[in-house]
mmCIF file of C-alpha atoms in Angstrom:
data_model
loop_
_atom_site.group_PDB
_atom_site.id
_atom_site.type_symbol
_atom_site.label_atom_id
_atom_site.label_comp_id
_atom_site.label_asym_id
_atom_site.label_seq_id
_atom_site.Cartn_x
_atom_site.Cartn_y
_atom_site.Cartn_z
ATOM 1 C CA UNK A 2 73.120 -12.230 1.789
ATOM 2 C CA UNK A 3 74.714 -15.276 2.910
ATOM 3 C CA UNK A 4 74.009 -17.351 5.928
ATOM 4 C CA UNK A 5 75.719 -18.745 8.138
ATOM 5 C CA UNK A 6 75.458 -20.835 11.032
ATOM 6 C CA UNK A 7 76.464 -19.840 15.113
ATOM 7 C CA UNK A 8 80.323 -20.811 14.109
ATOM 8 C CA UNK A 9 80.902 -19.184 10.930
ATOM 9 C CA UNK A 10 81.811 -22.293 9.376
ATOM 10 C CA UNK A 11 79.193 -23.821 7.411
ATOM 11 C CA UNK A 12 76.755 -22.085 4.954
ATOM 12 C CA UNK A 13 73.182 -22.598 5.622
ATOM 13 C CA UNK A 14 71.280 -22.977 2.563
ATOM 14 C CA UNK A 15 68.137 -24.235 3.958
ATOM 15 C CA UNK A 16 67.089 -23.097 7.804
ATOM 16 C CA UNK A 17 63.718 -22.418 9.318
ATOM 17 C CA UNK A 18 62.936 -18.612 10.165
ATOM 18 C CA UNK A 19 60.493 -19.784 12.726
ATOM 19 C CA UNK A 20 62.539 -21.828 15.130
ATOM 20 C CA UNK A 21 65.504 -19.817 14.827
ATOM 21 C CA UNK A 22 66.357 -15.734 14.392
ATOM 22 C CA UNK A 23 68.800 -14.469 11.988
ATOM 23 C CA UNK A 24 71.643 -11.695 13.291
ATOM 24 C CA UNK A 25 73.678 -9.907 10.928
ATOM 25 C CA UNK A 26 77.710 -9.968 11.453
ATOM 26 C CA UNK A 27 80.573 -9.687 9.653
ATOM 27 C CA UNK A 28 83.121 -12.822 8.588
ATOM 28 C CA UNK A 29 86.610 -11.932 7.967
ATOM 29 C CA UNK A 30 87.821 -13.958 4.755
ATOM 30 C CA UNK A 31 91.743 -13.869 4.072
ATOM 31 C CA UNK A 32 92.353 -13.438 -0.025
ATOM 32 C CA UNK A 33 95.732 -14.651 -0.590
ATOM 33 C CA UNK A 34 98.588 -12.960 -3.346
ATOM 34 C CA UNK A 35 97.866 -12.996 -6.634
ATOM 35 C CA UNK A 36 100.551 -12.551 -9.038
ATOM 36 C CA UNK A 37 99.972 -10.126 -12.144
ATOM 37 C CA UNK A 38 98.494 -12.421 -15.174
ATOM 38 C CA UNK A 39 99.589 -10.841 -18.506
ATOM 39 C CA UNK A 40 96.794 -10.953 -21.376
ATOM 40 C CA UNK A 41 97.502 -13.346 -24.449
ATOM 41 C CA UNK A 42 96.078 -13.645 -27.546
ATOM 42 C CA UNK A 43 96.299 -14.515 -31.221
ATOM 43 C CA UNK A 44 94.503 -13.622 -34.490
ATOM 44 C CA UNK A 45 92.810 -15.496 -36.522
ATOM 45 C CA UNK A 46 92.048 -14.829 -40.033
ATOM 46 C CA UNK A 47 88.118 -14.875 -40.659
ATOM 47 C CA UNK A 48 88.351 -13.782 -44.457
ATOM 48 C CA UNK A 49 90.571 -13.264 -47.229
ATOM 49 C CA UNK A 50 90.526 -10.670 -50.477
ATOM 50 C CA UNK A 51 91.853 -10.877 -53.784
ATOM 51 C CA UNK A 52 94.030 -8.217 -53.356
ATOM 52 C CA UNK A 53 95.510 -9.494 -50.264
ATOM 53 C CA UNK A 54 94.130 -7.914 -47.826
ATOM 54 C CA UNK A 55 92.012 -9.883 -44.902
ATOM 55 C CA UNK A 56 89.513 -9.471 -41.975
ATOM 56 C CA UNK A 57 90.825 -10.494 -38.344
ATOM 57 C CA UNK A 58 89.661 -11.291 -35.437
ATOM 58 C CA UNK A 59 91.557 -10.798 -31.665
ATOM 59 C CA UNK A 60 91.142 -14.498 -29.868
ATOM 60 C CA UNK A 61 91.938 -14.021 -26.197
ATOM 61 C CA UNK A 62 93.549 -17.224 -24.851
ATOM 62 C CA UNK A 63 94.618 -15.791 -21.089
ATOM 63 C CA UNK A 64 92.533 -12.900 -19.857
ATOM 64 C CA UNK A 65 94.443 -10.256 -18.155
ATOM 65 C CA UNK A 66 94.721 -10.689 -14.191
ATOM 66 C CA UNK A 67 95.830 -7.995 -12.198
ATOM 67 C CA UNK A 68 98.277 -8.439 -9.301
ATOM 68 C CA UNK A 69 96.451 -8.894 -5.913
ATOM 69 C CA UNK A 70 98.388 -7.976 -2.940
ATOM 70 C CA UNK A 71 97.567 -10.105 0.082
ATOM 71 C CA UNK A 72 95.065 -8.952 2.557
ATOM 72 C CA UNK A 73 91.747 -9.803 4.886
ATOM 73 C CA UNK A 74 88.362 -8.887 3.597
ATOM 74 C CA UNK A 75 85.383 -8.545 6.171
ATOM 75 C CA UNK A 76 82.191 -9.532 4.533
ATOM 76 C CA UNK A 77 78.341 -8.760 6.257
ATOM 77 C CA UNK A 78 76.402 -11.926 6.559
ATOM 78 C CA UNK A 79 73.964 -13.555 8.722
ATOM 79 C CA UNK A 80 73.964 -15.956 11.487
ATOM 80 C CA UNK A 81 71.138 -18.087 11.940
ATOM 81 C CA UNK A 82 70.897 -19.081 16.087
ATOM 82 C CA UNK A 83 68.256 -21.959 16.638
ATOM 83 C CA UNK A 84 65.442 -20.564 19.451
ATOM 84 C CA UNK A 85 65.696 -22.560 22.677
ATOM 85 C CA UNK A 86 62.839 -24.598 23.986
ATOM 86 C CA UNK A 87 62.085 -22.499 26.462
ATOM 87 C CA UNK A 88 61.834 -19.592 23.504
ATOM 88 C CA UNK A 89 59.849 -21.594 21.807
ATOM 89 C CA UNK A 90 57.653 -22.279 24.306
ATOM 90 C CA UNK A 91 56.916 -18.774 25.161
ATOM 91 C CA UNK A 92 56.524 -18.535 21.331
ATOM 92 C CA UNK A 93 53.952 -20.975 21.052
ATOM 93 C CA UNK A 94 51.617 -19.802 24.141
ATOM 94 C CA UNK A 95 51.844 -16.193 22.949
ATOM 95 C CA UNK A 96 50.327 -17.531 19.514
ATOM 96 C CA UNK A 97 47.787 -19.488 21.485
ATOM 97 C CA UNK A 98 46.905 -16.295 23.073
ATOM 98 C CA UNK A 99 46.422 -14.584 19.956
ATOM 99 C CA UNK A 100 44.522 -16.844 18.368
ATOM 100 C CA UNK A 101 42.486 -17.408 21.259
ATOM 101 C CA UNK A 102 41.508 -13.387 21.450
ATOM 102 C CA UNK A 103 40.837 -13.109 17.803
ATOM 103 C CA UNK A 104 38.258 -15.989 18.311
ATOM 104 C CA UNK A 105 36.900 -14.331 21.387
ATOM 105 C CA UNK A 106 36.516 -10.996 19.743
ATOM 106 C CA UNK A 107 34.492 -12.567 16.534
ATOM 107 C CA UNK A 108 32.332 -14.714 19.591
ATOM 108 C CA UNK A 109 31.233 -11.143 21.080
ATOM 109 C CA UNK A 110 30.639 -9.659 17.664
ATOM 110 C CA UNK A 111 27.893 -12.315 17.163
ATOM 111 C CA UNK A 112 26.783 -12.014 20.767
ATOM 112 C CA UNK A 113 26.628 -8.626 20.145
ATOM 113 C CA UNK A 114 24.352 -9.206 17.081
ATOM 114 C CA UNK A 115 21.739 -10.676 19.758
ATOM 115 C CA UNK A 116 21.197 -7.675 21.582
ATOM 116 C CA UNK A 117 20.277 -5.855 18.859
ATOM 117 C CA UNK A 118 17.586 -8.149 18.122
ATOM 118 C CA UNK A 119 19.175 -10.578 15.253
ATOM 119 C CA UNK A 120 18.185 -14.026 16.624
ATOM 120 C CA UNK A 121 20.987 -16.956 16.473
ATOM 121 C CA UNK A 122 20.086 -20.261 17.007
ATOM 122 C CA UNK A 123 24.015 -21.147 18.144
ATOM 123 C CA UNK A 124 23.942 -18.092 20.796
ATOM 124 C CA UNK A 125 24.233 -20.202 24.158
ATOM 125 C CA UNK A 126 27.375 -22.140 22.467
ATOM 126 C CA UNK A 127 29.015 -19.227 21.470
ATOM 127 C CA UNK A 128 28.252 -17.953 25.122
ATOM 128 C CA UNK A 129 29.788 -21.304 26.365
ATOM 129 C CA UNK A 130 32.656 -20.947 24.080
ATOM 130 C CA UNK A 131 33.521 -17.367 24.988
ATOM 131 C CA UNK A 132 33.393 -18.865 28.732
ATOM 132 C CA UNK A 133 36.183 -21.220 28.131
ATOM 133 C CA UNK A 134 38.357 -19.122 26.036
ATOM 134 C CA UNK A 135 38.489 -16.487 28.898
ATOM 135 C CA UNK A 136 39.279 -19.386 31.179
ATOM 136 C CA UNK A 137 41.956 -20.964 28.849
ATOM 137 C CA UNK A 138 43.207 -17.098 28.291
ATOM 138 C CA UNK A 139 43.441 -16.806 32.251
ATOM 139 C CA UNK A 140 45.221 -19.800 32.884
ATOM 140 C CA UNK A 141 47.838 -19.015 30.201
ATOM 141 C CA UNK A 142 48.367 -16.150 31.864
ATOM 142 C CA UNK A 143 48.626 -17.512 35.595
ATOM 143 C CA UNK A 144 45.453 -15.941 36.488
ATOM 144 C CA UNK A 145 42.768 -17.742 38.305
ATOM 145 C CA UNK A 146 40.215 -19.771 36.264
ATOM 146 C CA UNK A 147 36.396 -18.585 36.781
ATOM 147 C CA UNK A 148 33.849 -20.756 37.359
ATOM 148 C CA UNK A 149 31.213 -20.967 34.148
ATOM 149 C CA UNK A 150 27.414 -20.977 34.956
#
């Protein structure tokens, strides 16, 4: 499907999905008259016989055109509208989040390991870092930050 961009006007042939969203519309495209195109041809002789007779072949010089009356076609494309900054923002800090849990929930899987009696020699830094993630993961989300001990 073809792209477009917010006017309608110029094709987009390159465009990146992750700072903008794509909306499907419709473009209305006027297809002027055609006139009626008759066919012509000729035949060309490929092989001749003794007793006169000969193999052809139909050449088309002018394929055959139908008349097309004048009218408005609507085609469905897509329009590609740029995020704005503050989109992108939002965008970016609900990554962070996620990324930020997903390490968290791997930190308390390991953590987790200790209390069942597997012994890790990086246990207080994963404690540390599962501190500061839930304080970077409050502050993202306007919460208040807690104090690490």
């Amino acid at each position: 499907m073809r792209v477009f961009d917010k006017d309608k006007k110029t094709e987009l042939t390159e465009f990146d999905k992750n700072k903008g969203r794509l909306v499907p519309e419709t473009l209305t495209v006027h297809v002027a008259a055609r006139p009626y195109v008759p066919e012509k041809c000729h035949y060309e002789t490929v092989k001749e016989y003794p007793n006169g007779g000969k193999d052809v072949v139909r050449i088309v010089d002018v394929p055959c055109e139908p008349a097309v009356p004048e009218h408005d076609e609507t085609q469905d494309i897509l329009v590609y509208i740029p995020y704005s900054d503050d989109e992108l923002a939002v965008m970016e800090k609900h990554e962070r989040i996620l990324s930020l849990k997903a390490e968290l929930e791997k930190i308390k899987e390991d953590i987790e390991q200790e209390n069942f009696g597997i012994v890790r020699d990086d246990y207080s830094e994963k404690k540390s870092r599962a501190a500061q993630i839930v304080n970077e993961l409050r502050s993202l989300e306007g919460k208040p930050i807690r104090e690490i001990v």
